[in-house]
Structure formats: structure tokens, C-alpha cells
Coordinates of N, CA and C in Angstrom, one line a residue:
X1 N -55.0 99.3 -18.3 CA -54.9 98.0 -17.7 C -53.6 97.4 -18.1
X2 N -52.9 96.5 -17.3 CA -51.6 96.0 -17.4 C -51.7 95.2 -18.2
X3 N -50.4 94.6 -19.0 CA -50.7 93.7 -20.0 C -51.0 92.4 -19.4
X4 N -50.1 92.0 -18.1 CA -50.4 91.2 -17.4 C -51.6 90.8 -16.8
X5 N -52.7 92.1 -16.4 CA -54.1 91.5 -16.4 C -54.8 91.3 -17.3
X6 N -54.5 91.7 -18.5 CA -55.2 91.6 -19.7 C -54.9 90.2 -20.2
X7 N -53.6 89.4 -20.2 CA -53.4 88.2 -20.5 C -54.1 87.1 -19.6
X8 N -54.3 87.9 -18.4 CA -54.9 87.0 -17.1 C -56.3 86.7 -17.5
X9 N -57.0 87.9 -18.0 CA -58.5 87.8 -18.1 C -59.0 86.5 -19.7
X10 N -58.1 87.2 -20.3 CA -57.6 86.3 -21.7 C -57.7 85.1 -21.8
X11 N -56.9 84.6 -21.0 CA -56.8 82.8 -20.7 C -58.0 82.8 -19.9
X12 N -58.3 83.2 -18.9 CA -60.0 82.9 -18.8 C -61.3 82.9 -19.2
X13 N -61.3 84.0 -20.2 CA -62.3 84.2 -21.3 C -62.0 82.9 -22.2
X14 N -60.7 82.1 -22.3 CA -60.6 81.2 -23.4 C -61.0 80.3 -23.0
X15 N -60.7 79.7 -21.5 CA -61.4 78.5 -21.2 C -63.3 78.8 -21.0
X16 N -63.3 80.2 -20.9 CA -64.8 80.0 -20.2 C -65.7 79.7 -22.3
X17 N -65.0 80.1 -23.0 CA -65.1 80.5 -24.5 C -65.7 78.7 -25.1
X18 N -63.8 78.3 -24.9 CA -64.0 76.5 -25.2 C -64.9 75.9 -24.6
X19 N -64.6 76.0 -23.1 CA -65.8 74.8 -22.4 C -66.9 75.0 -22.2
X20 N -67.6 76.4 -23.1 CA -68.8 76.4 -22.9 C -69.6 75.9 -23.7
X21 N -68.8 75.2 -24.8 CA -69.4 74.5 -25.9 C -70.4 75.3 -26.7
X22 N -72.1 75.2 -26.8 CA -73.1 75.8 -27.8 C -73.8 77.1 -26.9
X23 N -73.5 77.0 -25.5 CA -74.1 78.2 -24.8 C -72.8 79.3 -24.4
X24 N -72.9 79.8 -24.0 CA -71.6 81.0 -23.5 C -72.1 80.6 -22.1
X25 N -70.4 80.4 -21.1 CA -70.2 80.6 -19.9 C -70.5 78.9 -19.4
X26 N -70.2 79.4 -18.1 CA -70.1 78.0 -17.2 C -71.7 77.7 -16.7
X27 N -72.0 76.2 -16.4 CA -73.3 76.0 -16.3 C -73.6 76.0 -14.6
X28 N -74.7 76.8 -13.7 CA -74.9 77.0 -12.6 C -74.8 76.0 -11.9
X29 N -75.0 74.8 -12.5 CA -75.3 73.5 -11.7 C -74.9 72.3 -12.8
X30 N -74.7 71.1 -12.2 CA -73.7 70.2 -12.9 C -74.8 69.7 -13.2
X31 N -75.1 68.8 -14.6 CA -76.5 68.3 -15.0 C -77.4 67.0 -14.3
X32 N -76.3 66.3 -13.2 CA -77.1 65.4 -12.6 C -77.4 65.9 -11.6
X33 N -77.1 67.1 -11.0 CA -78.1 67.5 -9.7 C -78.6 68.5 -10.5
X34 N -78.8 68.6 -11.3 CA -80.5 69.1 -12.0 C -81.4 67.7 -12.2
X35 N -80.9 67.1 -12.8 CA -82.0 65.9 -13.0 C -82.8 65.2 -11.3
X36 N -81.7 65.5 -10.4 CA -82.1 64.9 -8.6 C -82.9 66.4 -8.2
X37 N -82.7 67.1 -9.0 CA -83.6 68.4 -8.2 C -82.9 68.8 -7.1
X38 N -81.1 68.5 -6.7 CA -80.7 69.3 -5.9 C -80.1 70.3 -6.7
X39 N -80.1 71.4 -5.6 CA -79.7 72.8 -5.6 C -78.2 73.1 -5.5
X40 N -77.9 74.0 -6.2 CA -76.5 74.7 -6.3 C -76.3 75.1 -5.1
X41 N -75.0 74.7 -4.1 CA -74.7 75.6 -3.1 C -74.2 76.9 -3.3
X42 N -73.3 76.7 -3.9 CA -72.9 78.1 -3.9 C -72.5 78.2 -5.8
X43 N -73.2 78.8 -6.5 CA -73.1 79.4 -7.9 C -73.0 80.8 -7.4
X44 N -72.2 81.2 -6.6 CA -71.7 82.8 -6.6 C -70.5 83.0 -7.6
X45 N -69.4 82.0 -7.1 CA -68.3 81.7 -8.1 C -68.3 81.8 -9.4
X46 N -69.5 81.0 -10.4 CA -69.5 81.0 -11.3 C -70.3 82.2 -11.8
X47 N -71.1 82.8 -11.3 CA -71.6 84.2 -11.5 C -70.8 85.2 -11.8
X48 N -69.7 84.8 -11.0 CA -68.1 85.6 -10.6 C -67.8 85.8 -12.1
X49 N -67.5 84.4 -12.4 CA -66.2 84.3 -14.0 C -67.4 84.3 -14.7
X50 N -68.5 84.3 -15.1 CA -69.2 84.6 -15.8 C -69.8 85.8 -16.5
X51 N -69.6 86.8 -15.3 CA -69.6 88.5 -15.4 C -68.2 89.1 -15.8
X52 N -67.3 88.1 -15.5 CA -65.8 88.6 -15.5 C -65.4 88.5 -17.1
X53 N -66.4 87.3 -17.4 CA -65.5 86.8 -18.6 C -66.9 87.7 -20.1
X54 N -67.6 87.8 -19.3 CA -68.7 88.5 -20.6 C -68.0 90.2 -20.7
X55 N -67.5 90.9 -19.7 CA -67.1 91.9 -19.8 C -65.8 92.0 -20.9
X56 N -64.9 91.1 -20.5 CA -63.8 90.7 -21.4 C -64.5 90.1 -22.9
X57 N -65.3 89.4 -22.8 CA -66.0 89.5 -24.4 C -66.5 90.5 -25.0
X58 N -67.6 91.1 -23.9 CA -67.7 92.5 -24.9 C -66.6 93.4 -25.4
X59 N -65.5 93.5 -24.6 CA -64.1 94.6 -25.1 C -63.9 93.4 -26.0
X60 N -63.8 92.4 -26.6 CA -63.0 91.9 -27.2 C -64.2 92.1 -28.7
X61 N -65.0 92.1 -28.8 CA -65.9 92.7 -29.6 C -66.0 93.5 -30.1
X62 N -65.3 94.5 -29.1 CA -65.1 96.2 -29.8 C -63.8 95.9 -30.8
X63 N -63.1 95.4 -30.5 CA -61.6 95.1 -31.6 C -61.7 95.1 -32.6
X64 N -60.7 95.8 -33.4 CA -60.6 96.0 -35.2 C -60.6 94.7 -35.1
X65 N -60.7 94.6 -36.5 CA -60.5 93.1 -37.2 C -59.2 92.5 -36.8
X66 N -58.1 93.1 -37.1 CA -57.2 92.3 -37.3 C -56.7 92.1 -35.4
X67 N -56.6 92.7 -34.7 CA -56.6 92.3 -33.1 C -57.3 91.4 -32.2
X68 N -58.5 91.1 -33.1 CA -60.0 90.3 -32.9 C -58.9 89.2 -33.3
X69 N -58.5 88.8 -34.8 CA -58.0 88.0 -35.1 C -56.7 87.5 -34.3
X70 N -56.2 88.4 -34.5 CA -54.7 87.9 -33.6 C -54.8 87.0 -32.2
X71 N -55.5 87.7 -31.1 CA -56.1 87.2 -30.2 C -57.0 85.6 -30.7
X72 N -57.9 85.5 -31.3 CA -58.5 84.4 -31.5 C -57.9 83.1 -31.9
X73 N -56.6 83.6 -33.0 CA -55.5 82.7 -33.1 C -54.8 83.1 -31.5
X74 N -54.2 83.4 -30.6 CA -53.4 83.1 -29.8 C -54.5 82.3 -28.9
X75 N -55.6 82.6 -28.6 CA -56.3 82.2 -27.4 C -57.4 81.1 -27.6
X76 N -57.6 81.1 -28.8 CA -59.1 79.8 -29.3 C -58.6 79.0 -30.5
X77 N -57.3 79.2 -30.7 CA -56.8 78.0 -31.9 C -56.2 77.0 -31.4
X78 N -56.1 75.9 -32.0 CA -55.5 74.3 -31.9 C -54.4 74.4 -31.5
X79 N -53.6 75.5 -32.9 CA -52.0 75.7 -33.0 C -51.1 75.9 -31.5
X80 N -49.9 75.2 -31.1 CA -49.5 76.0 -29.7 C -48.5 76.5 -30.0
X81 N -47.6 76.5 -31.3 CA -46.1 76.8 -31.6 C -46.8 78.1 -32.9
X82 N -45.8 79.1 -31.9 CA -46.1 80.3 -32.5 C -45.6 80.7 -34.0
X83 N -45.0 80.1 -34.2 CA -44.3 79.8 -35.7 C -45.5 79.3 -36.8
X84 N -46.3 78.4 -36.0 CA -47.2 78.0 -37.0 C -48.5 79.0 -36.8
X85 N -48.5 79.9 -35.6 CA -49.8 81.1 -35.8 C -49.5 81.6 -36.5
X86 N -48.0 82.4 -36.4 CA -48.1 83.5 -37.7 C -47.8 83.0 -39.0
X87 N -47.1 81.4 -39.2 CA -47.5 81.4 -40.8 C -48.8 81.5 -41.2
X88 N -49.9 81.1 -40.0 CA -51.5 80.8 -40.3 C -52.3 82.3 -40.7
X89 N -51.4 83.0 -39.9 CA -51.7 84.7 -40.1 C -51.1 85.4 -41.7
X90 N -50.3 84.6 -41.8 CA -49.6 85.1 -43.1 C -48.9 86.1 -42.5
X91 N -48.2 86.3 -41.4 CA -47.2 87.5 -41.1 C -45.5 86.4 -40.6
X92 N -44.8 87.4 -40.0 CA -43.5 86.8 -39.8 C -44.0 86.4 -38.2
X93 N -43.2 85.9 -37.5 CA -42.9 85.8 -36.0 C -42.9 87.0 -35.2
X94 N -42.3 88.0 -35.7 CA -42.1 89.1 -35.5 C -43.3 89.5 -35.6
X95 N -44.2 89.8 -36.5 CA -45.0 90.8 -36.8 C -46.3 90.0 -35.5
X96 N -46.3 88.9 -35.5 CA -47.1 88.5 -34.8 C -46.7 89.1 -33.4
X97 N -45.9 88.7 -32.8 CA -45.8 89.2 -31.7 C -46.1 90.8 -31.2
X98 N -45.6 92.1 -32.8 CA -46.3 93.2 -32.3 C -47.6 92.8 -31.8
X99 N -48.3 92.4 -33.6 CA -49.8 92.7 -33.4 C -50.1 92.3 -32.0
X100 N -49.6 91.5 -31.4 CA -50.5 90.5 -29.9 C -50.3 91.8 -29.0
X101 N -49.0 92.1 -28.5 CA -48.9 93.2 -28.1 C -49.8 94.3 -28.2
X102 N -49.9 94.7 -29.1 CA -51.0 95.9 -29.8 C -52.4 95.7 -29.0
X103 N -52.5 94.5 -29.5 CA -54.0 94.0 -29.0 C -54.4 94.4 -27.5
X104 N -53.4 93.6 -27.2 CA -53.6 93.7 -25.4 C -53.6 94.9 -25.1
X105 N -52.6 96.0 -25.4 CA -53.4 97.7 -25.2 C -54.4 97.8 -25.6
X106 N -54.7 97.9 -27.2 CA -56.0 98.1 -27.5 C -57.6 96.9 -26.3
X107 N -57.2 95.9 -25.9 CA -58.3 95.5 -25.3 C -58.1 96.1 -23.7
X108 N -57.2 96.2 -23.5 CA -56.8 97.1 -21.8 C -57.1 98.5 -21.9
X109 N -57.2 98.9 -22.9 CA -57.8 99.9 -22.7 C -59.4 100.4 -23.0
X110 N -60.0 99.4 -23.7 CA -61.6 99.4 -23.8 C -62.0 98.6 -22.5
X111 N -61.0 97.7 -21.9 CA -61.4 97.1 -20.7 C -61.1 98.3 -19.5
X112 N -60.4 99.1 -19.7 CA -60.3 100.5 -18.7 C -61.3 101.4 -18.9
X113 N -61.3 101.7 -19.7 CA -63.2 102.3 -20.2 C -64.4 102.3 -20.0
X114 N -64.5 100.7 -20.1 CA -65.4 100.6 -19.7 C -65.6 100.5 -18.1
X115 N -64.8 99.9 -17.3 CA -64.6 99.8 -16.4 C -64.7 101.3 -15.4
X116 N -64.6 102.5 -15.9 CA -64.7 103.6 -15.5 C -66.2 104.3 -16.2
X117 N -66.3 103.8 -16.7 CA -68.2 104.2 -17.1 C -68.9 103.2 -16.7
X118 N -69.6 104.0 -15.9 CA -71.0 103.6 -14.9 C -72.0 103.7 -15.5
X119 N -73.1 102.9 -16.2 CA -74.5 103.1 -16.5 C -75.2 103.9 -15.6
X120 N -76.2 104.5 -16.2 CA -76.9 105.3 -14.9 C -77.9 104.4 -14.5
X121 N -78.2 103.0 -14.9 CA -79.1 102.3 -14.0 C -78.4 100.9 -13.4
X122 N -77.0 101.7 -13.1 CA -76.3 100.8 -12.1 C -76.8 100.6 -10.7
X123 N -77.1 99.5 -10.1 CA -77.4 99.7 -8.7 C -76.7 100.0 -7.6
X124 N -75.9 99.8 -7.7 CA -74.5 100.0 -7.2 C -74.1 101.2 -6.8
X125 N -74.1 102.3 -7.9 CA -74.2 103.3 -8.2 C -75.7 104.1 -7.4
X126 N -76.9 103.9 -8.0 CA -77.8 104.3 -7.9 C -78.3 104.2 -5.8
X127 N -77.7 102.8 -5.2 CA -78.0 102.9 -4.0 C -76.7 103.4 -3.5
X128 N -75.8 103.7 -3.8 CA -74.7 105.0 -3.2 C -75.2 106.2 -2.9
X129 N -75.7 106.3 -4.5 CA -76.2 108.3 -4.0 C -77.2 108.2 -3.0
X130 N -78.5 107.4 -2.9 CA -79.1 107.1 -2.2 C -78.7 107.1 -0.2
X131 N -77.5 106.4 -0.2 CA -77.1 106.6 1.2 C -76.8 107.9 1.2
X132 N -75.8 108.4 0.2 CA -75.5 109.4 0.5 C -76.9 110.6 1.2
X133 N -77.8 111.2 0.1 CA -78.6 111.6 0.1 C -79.1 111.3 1.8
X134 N -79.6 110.1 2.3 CA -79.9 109.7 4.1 C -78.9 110.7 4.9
X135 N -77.8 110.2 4.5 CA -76.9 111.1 5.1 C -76.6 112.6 5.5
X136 N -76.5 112.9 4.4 CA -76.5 113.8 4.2 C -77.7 115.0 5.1
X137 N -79.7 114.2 4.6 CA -80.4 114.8 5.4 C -80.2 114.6 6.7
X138 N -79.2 113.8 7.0 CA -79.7 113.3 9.4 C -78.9 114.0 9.8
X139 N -77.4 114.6 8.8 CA -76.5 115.6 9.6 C -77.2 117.6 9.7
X140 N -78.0 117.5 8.7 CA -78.9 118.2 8.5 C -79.4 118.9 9.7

């Protein structure tokens, strides 16, 4: 995966991270049309960045320590002047910027991974072979 999508997904996992406060992810419905008992029109959207952004947490999970780290100071700390991450890191400016670098391969590539492994009780998957299989018997 490009470093550019990996930075893309990044900054989204961080807002979905921060504003989700004590639950993980965005809430289906805003809490006064829960209290009126109206219904969400469309929580497809948030289903969207909510699957988008838990995939990107699980790869970010898999991360050694120190790339876990790096990433959490660039994307879920106070700090905005990079000067003050890596003194916070105890590295140079420099070194920080590899590690960030590093990271983003290492999570673009567990985000490519996974992304190419299919559970076998994908539905997705499982009603594919399924047409196939129809098919297959009617040319039959």
C-alpha cells in the first residue's frame, strides 16, 4: 500500500480514535434522536469509516513496539511541532522521521495482507463461489 494511503487511513483512524471518546468508532445515531425514538437515515456512512477504521486498528496492533509508538506520538498526541515529538521520543528529528517512514511500510504492508486474505467464512466470498457453482451447472 502507498504511503499516501496509509497516511490517508492514519488521519482517519485518529479522528475516529479521539472522538470516539470511552467506546471505539462513531455513534449510529446522534443521542437526541435516540432519546425521540427517531431512526438513523442513513448509518451506512458510518458503518463505512467504522469497518475502515477498525481494519486500520487491527494492522496497527500488529506493530512492533517502537512503530506502535512512533505512530501514536505522530497521530494521538497533543504535540504538533515535530521537534518536540522526537525530543518526547528521545530520538533526533532525523531519526524520527525514518522511524515514521518505516512505520508506514511496515503498517501498509500488514494493511496489504490482510487485505489479500479472505476468511473462509467471508460472505462475500462464500456467495461468489455459490453463483459461480449456478453457473456453471445451467451452462451444463
Amino acid at each position: 500500500m502507498q504511503q499516501g494511503t496509509v497516511v490517508h487511513r492514519l488521519i482517519g483512524w485518529s479522528r475516529w480514535k479521539l472522538a470516539s471518546g470511552v467506546a471505539l468508532g462513531y455513534p449510529s445515531m446522534v443521542s437526541f434522536m435516540r432519546l425521540g425514538g427517531g431512526a438513523s437515515t442513513d448509518v451506512s456512512e458510518y458503518n463505512q469509516v467504522d469497518s475502515w477504521c477498525i481494519e486500520t486498528d487491527d494492522a496497527f496492533k500488529l506493530l512492533p513496539i517502537m512503530p506502535k509508538e512512533i505512530i501514536k506520538m505522530e497521530y494521538l498526541s497533543t504535540h504538533k511541532v515535530i521537534v518536540v515529538k522526537a525530543h518526547q521520543m528521545g530520538i533526533s528529528k532525523r531519526a524520527y522521521h525514518k522511524y515514521l517512514n518505516d512505520s508506514y511500510t511496515l503498517l501498509g504492508n500488514i494493511l496489504d495482507s490482510r487485505l489479500r486474505n479472505v476468511h473462509d467464512s467471508d460472505t462475500f466470498l462464500l456467495n461468489s463461489l455459490e453463483m459461480r457453482q449456478k453457473q456453471a451447472q445451467q451452462t451444463v
